[in-house]
XYZ file of C-alpha atoms in Angstrom:
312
model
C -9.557 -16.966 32.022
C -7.236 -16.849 29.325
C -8.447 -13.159 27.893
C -8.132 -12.262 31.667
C -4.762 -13.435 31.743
C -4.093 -12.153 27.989
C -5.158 -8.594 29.103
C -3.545 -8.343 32.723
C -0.020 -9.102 30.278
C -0.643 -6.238 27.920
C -1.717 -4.065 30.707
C 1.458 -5.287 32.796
C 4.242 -4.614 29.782
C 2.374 -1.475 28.971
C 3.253 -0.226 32.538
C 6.755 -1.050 32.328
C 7.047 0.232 28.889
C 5.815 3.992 30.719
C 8.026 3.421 33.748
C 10.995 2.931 31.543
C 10.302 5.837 29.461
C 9.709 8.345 32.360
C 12.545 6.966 33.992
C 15.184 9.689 34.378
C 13.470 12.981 32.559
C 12.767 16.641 33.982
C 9.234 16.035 34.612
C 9.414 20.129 34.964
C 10.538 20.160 31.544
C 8.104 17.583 30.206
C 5.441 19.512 32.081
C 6.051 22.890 30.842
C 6.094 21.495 26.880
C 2.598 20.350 27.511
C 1.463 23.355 29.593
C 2.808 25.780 26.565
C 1.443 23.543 23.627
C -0.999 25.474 21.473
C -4.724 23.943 22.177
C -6.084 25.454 18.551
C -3.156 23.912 16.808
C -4.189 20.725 18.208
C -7.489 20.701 17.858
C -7.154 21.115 14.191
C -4.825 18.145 14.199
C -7.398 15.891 15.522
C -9.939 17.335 13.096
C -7.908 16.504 9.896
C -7.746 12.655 11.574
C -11.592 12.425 11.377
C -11.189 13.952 7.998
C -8.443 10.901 7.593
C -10.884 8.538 9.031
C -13.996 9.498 6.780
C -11.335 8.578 4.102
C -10.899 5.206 5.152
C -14.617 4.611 5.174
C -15.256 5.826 1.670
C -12.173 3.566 0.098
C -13.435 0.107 2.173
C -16.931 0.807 0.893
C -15.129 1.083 -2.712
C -13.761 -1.809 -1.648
C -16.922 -4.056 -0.959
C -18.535 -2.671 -4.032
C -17.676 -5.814 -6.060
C -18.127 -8.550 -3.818
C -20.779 -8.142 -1.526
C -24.214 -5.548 -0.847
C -22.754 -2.240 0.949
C -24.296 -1.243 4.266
C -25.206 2.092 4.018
C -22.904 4.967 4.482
C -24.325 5.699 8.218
C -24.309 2.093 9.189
C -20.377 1.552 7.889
C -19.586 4.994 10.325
C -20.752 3.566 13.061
C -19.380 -0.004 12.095
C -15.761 1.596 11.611
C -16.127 3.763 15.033
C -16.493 0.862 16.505
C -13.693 -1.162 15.218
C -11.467 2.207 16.357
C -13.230 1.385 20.259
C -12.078 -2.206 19.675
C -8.255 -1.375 18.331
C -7.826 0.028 22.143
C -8.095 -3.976 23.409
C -7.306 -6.136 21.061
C -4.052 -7.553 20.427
C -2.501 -4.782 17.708
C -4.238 -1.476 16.263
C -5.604 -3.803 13.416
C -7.354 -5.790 16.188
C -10.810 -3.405 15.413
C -10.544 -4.651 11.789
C -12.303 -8.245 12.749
C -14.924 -6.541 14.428
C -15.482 -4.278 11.492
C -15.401 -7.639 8.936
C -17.954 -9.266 11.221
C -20.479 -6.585 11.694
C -20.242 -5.212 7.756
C -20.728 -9.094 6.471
C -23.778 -10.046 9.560
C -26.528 -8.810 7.287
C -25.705 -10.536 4.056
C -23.539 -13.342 5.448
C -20.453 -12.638 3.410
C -18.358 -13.193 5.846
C -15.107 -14.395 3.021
C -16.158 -11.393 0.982
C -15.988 -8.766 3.913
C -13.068 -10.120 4.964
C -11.258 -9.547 1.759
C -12.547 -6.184 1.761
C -11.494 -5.378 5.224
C -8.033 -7.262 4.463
C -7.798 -4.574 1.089
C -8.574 -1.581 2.614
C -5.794 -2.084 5.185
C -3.312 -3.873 2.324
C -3.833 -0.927 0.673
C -3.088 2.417 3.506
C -0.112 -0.144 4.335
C 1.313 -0.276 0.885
C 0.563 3.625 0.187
C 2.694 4.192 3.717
C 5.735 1.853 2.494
C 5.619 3.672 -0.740
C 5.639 6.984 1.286
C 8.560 5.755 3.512
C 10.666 4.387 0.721
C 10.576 7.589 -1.637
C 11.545 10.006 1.440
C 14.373 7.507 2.009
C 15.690 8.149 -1.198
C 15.005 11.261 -1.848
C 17.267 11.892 1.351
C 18.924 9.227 2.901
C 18.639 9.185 6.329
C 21.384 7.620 9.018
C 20.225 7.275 12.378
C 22.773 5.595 15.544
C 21.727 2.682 16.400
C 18.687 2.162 14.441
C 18.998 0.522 10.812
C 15.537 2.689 10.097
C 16.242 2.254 5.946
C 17.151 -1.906 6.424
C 13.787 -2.154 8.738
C 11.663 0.140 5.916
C 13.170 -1.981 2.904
C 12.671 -5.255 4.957
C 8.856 -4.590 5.704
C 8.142 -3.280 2.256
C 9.923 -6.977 0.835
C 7.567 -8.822 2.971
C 4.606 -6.837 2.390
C 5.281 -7.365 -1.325
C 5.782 -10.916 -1.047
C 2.941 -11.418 1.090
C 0.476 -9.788 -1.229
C 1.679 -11.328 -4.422
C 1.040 -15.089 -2.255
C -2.809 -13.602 -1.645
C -3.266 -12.808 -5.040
C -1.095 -16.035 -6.659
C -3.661 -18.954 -7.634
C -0.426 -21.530 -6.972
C 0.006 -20.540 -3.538
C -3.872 -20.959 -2.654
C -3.979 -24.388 -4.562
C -0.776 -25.161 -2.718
C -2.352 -23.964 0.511
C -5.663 -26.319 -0.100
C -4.184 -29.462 -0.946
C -1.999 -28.995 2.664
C -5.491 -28.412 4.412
C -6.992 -31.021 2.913
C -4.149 -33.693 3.681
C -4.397 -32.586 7.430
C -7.961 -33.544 7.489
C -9.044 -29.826 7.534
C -11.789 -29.715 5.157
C -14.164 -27.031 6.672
C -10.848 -24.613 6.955
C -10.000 -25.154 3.060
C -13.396 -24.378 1.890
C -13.169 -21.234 4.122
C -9.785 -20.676 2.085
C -11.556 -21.450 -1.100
C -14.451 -18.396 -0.611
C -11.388 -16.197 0.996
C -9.320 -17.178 -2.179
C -11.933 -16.438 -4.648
C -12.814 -13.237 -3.572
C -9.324 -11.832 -3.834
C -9.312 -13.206 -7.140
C -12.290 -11.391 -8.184
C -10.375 -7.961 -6.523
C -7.717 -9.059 -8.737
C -9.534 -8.249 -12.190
C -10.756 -4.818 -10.722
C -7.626 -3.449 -11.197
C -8.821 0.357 -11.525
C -10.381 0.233 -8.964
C -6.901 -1.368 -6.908
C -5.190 1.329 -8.036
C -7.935 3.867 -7.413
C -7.981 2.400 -3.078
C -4.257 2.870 -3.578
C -4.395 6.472 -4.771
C -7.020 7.258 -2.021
C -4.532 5.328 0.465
C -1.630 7.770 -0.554
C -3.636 10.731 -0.003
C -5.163 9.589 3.849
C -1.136 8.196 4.222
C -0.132 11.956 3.674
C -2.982 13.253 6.129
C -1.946 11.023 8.706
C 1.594 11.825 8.885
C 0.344 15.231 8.662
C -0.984 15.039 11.758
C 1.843 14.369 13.479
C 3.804 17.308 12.355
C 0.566 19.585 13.360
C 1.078 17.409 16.693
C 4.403 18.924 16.663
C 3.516 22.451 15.641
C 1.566 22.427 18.759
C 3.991 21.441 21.084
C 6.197 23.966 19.289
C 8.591 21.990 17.991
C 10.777 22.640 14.560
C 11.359 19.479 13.101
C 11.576 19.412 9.867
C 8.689 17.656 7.779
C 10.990 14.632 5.856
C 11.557 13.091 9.059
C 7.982 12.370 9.525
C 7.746 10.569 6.261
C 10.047 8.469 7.360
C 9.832 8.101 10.915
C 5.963 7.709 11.426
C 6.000 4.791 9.181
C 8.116 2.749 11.259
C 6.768 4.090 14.321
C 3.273 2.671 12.776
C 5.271 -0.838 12.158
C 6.724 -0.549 15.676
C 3.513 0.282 17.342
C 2.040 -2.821 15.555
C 3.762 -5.408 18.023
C 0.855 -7.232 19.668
C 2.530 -6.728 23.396
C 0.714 -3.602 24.643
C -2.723 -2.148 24.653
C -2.823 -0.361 21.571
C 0.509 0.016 20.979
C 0.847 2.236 23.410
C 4.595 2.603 25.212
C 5.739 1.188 22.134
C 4.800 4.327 20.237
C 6.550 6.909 22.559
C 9.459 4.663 22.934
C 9.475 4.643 19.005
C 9.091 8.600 19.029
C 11.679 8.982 21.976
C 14.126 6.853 19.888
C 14.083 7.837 16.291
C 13.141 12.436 16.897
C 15.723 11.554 19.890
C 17.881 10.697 17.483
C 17.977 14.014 15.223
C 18.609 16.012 18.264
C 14.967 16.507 19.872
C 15.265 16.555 23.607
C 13.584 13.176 25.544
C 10.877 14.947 27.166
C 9.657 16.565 23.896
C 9.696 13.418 22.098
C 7.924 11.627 24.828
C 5.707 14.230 24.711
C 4.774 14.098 21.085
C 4.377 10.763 21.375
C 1.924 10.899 24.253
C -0.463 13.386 22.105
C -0.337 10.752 18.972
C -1.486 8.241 21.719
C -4.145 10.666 23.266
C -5.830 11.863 20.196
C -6.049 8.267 19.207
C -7.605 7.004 22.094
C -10.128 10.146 22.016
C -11.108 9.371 18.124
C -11.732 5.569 19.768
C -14.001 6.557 22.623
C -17.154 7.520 20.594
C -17.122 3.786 19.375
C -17.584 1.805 23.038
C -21.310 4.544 22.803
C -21.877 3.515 19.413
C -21.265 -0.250 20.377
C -23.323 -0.273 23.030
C -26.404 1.506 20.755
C -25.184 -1.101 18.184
C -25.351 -4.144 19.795
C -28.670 -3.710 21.951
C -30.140 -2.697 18.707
């Protein structure tokens, strides 16, 4: 009843999220930017976000190396397809990443060791995109009306930072323990413990940290990438250093566990911050749109694979 209830919410605030943003555009406008979009230019943009996705697969598999047996190469595709299926439902766009945890760890039973993997391999494409977002920022300092984009990209980036040097930080584990234990929650401290002790085996393999963030900066560039092709295609000229910094936050923004996979979030995000540099609404709405479509398309293949996946 309560995933009912849970889902009929998201569902409900994504509509109003839609109705808000169509509320008030020329839907002649908004129709004719679609209409005169270039298909080939978008096409290719969704190809380099498979070639962004086969990324992510190679640097969590570099990932698990040291703390658990790999699936094989086939088995983690279809494992990460369908944690994209499972992104579209669950409460943020890093909902899919418990699904992919569970079904990499089923076989061997490393459930604490996948789950620092997992954990990594997003850490680290969310570090590479602060480190993105920050350097743009100064490189060229960017003032937008209304929205303190540099005080929410330097906030998230101190948080991040702290929150990863608490994972890593023996104190704050043996800190966290002896609170479990004193509330009579045993069974969830020795889960902490095996959690705990695989990031602290990550923690020696510092080449290879570095090497998942280098791999991280290189998928971060694709995927912003993508959104400028987006924007090629729709015809747009927007310059590129607004994408470094805006589809960072958008990603933050789109993050906000109140809508099915972000979604009205993201084009408000897009209508807000391109809106703000002079792109007309119905352009930015549609941009938006087309980062929601091609994600939803790239999820798709994932609910066949589950179903394949689970039977078997």
């Amino acid at each position: 009843m309560k995933t009912k209830v849970f889902a009929c919410t998201k569902l409900a605030i994504t509509a109003l999220l839609f109705i808000y943003i169509f509320n008030n555009i020329d839907f002649k406008h908004f129709g004719d930017t679609l209409k005169n979009a270039r298909l080939d230019i978008l096409c290719y943009g969704f190809l380099v976000l498979w070639i962004a996705h086969f990324i992510c697969i190679y640097r969590w598999k570099l990932l698990m190396r040291p703390l658990m047996p790999v699936p094989p190469v086939s088995k983690l595709f279809g494992i990460y397809c369908i944690g994209l299926f499972f992104n579209l439902t669950f409460p943020t766009v890093v909902g899919g990443d418990i699904v992919k945890m569970y079904y990499a760890a089923k076989p061997s039973k490393s459930y604490a060791q996948s789950f620092a993997a997992t954990f990594l391999d997003r850490d680290a494409g969310m570090f590479a995109m602060m480190i993105i977002a920050g350097i743009a920022i100064l490189v060229h300092p960017i003032s937008v009306p209304g929205i303190p984009v540099p005080l929410i990209i330097w906030s998230a980036f101190a948080a991040f930072v702290a929150g990863n040097i608490a994972i890593f930080a023996p104190y704050f584990h043996r800190r966290l323990n002896q609170l479990l234990r004193r509330l009579h929650l045993a069974k969830i401290a020795t889960k902490v413990d095996l959690i705990s002790s695989a990031f602290q085996i990550m923690g020696k393999h510092r080449v290879l940290l570095l090497g998942s963030l280098f791999i991280s900066v290189v998928n971060q560039f694709l995927v912003i990438s993508i959104t400028w092709i987006m924007a090629l295609g729709l015809r747009l000229n927007i310059a590129p250093l607004w994408f470094f910094v805006f589809v960072p936050v958008i990603t933050l923004i789109s993050m906000i566990p109140i809508s099915l996979n972000g979604m009205g979030l993201r084009e408000y995000a897009f209508m807000s911050l391109f809106g703000a540099i002079g792109v007309d609404r119905e352009s930015c709405i549609a941009l938006g749109l087309l980062s929601s479509i091609i994600t939803i398309l790239a999820s798709l293949p994932g609910g066949i694979v589950y179903i394949f996946f689970r039977n078997r």
